[in-house]
PDB file of N, CA and C in Angstrom:
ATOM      1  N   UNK A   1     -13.415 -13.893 -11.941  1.00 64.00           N
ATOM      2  CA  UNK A   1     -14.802 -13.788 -11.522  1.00 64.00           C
ATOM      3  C   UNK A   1     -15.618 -13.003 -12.536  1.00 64.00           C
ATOM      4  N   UNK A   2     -15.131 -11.863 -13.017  1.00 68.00           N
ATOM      5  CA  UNK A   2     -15.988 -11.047 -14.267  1.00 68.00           C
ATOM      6  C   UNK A   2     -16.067 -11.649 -15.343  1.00 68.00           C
ATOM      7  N   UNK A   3     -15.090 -13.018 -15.671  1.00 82.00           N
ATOM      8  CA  UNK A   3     -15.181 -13.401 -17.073  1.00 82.00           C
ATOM      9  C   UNK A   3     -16.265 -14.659 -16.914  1.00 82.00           C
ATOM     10  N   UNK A   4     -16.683 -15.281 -15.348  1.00 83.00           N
ATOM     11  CA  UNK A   4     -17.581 -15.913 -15.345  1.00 83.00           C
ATOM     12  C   UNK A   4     -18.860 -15.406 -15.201  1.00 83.00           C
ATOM     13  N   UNK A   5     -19.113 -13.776 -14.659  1.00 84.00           N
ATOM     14  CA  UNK A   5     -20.230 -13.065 -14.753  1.00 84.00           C
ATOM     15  C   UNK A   5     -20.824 -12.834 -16.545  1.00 84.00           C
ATOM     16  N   UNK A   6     -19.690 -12.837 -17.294  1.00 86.00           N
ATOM     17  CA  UNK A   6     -20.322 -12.486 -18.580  1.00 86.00           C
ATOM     18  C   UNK A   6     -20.466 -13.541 -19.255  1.00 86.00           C
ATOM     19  N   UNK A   7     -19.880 -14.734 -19.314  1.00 85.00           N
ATOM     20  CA  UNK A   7     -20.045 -16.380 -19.489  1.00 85.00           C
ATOM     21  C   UNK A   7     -21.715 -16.457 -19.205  1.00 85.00           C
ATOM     22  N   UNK A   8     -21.632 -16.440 -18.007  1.00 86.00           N
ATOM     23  CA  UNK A   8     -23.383 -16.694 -17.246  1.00 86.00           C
ATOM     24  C   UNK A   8     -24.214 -15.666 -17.934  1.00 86.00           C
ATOM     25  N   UNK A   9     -23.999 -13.911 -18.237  1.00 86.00           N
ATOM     26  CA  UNK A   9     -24.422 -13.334 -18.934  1.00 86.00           C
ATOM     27  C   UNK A   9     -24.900 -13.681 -20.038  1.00 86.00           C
ATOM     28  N   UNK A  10     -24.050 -14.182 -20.833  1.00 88.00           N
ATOM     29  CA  UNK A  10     -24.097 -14.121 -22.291  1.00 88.00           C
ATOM     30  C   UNK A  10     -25.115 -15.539 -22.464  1.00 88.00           C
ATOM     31  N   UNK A  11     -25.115 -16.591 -21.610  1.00 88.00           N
ATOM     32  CA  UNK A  11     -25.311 -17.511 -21.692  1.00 88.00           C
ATOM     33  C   UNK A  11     -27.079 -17.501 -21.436  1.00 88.00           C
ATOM     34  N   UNK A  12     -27.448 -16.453 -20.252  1.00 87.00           N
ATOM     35  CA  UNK A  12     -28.615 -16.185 -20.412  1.00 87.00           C
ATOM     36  C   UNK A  12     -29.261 -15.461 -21.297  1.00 87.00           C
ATOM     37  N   UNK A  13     -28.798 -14.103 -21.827  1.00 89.00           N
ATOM     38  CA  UNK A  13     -29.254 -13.559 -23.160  1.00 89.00           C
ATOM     39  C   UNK A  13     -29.359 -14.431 -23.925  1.00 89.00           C
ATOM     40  N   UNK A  14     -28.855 -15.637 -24.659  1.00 88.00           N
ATOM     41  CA  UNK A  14     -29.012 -16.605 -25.732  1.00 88.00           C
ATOM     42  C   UNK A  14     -30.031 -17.266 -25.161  1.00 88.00           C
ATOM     43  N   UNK A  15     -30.176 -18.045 -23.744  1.00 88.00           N
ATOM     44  CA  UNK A  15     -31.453 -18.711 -23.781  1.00 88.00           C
ATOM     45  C   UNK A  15     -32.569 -18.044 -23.869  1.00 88.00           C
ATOM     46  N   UNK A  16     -32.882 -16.998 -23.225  1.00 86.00           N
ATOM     47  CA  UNK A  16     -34.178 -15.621 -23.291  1.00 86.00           C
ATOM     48  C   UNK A  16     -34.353 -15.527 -25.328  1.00 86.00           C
ATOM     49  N   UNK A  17     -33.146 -15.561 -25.582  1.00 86.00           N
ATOM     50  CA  UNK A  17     -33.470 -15.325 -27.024  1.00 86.00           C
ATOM     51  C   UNK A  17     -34.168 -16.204 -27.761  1.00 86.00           C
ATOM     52  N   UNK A  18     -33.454 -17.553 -27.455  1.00 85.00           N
ATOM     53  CA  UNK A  18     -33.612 -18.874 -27.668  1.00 85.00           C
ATOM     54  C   UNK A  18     -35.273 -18.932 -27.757  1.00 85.00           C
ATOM     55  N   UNK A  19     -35.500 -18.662 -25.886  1.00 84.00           N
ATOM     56  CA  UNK A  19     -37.037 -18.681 -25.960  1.00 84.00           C
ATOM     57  C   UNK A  19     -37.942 -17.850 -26.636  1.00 84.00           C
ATOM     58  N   UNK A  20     -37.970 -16.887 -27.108  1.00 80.00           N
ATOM     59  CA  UNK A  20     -38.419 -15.904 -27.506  1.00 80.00           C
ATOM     60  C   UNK A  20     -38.603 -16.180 -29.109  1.00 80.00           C
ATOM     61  N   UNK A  21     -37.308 -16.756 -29.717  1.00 79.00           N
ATOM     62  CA  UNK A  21     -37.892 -16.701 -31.290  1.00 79.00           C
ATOM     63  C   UNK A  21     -38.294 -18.328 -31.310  1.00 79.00           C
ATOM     64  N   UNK A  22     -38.456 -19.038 -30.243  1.00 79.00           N
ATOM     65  CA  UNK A  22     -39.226 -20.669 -31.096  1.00 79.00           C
ATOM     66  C   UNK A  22     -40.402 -20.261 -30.871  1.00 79.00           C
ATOM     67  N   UNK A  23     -41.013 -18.993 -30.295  1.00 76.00           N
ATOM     68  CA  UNK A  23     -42.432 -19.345 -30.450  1.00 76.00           C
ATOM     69  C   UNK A  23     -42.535 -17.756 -31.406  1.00 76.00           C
ATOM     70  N   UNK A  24     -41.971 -17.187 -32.148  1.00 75.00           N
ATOM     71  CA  UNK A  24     -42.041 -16.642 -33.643  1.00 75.00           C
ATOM     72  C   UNK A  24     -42.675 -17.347 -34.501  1.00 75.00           C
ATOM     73  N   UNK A  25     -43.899 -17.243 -35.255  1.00 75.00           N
ATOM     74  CA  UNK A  25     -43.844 -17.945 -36.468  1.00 75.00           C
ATOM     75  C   UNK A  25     -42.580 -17.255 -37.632  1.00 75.00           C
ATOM     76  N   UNK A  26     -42.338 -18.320 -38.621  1.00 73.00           N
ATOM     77  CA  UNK A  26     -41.367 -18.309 -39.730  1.00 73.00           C
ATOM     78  C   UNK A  26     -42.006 -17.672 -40.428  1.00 73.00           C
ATOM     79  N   UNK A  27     -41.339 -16.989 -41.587  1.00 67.00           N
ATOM     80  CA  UNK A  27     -42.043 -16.175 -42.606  1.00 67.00           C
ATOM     81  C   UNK A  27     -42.274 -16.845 -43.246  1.00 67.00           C
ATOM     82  N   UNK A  28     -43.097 -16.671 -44.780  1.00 64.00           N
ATOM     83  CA  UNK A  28     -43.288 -17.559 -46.237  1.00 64.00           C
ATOM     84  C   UNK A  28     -41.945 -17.196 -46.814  1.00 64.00           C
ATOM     85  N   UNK A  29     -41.427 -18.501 -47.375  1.00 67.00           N
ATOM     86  CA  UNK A  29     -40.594 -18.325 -48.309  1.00 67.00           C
ATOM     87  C   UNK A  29     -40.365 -17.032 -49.481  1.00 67.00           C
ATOM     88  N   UNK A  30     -39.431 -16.286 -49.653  1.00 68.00           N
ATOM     89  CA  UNK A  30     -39.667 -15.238 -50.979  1.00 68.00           C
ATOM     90  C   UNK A  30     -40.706 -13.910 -50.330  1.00 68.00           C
ATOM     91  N   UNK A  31     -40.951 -13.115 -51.217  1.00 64.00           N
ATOM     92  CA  UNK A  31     -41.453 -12.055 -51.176  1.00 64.00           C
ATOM     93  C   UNK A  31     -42.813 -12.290 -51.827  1.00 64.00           C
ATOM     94  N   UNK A  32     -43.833 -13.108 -51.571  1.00 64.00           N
ATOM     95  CA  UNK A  32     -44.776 -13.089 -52.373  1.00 64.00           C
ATOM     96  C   UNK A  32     -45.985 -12.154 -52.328  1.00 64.00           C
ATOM     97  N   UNK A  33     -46.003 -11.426 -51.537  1.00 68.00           N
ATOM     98  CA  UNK A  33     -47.301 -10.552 -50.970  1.00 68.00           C
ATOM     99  C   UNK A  33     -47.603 -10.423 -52.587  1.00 68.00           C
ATOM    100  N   UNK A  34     -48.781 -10.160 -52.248  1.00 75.00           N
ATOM    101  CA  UNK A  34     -49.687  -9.616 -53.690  1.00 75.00           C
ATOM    102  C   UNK A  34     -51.090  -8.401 -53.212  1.00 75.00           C
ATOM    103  N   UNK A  35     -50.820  -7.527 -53.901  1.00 80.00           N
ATOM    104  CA  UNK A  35     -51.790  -6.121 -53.391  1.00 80.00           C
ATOM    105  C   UNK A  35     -52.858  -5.909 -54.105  1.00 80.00           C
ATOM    106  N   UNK A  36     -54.111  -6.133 -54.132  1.00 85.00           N
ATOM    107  CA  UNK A  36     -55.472  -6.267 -55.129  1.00 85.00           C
ATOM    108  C   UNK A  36     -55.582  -4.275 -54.882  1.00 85.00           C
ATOM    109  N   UNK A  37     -54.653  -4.245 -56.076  1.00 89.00           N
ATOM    110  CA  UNK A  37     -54.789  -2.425 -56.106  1.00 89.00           C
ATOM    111  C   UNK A  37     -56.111  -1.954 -56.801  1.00 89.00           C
ATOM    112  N   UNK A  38     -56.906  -2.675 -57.291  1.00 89.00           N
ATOM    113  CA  UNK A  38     -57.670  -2.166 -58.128  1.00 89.00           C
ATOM    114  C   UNK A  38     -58.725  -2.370 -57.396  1.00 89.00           C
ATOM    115  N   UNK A  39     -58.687  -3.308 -55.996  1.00 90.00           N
ATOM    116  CA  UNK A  39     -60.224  -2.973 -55.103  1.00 90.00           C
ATOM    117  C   UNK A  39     -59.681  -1.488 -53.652  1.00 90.00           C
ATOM    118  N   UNK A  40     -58.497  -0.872 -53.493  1.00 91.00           N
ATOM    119  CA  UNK A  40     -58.204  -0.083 -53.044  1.00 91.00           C
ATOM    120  C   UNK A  40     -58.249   1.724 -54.019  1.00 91.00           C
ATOM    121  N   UNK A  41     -58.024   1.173 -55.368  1.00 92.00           N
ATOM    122  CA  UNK A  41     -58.348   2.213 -56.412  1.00 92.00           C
ATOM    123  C   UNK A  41     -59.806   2.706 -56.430  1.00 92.00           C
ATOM    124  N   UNK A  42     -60.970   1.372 -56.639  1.00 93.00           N
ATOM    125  CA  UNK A  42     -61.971   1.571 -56.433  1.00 93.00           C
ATOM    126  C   UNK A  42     -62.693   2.102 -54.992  1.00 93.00           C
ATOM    127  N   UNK A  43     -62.193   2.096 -54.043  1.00 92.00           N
ATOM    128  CA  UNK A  43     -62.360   2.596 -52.692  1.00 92.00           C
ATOM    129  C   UNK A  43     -61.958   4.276 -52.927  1.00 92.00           C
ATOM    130  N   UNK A  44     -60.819   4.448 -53.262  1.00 92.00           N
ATOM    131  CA  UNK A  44     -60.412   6.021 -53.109  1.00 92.00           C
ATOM    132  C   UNK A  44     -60.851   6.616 -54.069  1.00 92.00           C
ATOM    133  N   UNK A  45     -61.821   6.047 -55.603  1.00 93.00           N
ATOM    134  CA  UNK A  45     -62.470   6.776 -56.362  1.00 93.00           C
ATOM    135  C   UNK A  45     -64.188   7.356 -55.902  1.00 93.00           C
ATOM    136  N   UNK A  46     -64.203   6.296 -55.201  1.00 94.00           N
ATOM    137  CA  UNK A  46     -65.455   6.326 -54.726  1.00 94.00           C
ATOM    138  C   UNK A  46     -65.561   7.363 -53.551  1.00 94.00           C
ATOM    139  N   UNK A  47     -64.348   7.610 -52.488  1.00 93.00           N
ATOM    140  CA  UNK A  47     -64.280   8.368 -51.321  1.00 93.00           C
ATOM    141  C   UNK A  47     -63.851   9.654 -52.280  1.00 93.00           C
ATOM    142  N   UNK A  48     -63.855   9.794 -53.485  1.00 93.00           N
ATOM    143  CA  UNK A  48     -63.488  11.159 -53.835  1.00 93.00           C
ATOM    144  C   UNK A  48     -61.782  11.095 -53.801  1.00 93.00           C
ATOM    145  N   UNK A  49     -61.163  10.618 -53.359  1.00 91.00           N
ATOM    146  CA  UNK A  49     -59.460  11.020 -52.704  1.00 91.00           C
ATOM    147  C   UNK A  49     -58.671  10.546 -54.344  1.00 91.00           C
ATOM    148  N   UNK A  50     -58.716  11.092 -55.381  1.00 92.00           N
ATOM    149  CA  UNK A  50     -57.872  11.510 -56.672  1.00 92.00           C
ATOM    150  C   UNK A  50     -56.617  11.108 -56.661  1.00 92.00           C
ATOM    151  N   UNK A  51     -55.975  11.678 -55.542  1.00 93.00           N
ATOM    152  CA  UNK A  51     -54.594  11.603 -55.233  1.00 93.00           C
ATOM    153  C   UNK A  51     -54.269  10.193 -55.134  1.00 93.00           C
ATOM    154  N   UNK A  52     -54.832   9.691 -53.853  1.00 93.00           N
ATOM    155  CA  UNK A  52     -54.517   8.461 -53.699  1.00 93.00           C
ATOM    156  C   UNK A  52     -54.806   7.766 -54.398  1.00 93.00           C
ATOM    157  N   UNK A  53     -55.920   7.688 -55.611  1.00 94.00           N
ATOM    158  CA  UNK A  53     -56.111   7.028 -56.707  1.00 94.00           C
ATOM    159  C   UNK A  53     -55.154   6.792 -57.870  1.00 94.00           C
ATOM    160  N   UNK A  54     -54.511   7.986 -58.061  1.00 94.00           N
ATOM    161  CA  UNK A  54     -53.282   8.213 -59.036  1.00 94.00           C
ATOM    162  C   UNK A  54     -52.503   7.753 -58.252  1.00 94.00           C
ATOM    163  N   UNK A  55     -52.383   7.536 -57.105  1.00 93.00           N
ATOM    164  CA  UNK A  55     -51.084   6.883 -56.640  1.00 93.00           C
ATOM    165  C   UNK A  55     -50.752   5.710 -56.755  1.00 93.00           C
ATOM    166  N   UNK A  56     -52.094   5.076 -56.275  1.00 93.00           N
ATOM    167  CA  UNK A  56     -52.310   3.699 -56.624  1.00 93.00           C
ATOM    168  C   UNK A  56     -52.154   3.298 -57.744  1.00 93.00           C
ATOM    169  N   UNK A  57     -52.468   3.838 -58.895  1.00 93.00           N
ATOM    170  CA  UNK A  57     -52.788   3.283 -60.680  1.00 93.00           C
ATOM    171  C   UNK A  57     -51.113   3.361 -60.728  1.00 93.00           C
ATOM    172  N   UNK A  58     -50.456   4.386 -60.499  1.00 92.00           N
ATOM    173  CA  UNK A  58     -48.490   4.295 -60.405  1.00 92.00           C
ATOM    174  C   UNK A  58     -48.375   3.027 -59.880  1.00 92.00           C
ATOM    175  N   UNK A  59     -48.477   2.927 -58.602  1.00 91.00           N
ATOM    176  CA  UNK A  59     -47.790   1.401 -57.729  1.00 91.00           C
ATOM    177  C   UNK A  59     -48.523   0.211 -58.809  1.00 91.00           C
ATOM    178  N   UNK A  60     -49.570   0.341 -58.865  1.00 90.00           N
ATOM    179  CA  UNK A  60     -50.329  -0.793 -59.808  1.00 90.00           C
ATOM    180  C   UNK A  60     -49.392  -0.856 -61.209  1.00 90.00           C
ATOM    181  N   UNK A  61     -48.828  -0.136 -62.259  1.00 90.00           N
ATOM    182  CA  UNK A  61     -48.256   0.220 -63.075  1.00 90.00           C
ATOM    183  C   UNK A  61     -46.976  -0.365 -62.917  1.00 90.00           C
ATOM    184  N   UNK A  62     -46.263  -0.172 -61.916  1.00 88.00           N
ATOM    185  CA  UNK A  62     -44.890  -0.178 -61.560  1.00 88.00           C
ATOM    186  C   UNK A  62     -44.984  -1.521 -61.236  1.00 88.00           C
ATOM    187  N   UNK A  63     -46.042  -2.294 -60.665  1.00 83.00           N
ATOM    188  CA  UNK A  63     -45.885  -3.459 -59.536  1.00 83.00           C
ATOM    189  C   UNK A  63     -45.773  -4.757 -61.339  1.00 83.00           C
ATOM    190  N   UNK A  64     -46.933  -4.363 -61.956  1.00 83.00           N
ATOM    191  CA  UNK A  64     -46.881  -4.750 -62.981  1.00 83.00           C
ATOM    192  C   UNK A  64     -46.005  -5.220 -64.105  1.00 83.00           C
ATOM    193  N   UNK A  65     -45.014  -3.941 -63.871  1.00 80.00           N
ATOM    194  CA  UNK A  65     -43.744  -3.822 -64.448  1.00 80.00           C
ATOM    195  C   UNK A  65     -42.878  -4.892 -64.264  1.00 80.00           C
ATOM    196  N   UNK A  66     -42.807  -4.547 -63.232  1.00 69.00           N
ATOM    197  CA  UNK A  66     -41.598  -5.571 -62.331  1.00 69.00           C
ATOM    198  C   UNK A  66     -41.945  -7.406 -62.451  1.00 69.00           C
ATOM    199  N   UNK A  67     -43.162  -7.672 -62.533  1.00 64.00           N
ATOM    200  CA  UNK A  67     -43.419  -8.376 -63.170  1.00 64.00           C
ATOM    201  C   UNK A  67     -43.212  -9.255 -64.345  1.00 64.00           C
ATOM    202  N   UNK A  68     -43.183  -8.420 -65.683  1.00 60.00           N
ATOM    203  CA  UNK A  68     -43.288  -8.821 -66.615  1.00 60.00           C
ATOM    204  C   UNK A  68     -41.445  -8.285 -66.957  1.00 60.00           C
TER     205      UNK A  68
END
């Protein structure tokens, strides 16, 4: 009787799951995001915030890198 409680168990967790990721959209293929750092650079030069500006021109630098 317990091995048909977890049969029926298991059997409902997979359909709940089932239902749950067909209405997921799929991701895009690959990692393509792309980050327009230089209209977020221009935002934190303008708000004064230095820091986050130099932070950004690094990630911009680095993102670049990886790139080429």
């Amino acid at each position: 009787m317990a091995d048909l409680k977890e049969l029926l168990g298991e059997a409902l967790q997979k359909a709940i799951k089932a239902d749950l990721l067909k209405d997921m959209p799929t991701p895009p293929a690959g990692n393509q995001t792309t980050i327009d750092y230089s209209k977020q650079i221009a935002e934190a030069q303008a708000s004064g915030d230095m820091a986050l500006m130099a932070s950004l021109i690094r990630q911009q630098a680095a993102a670049s890198a990886v790139k080429h």
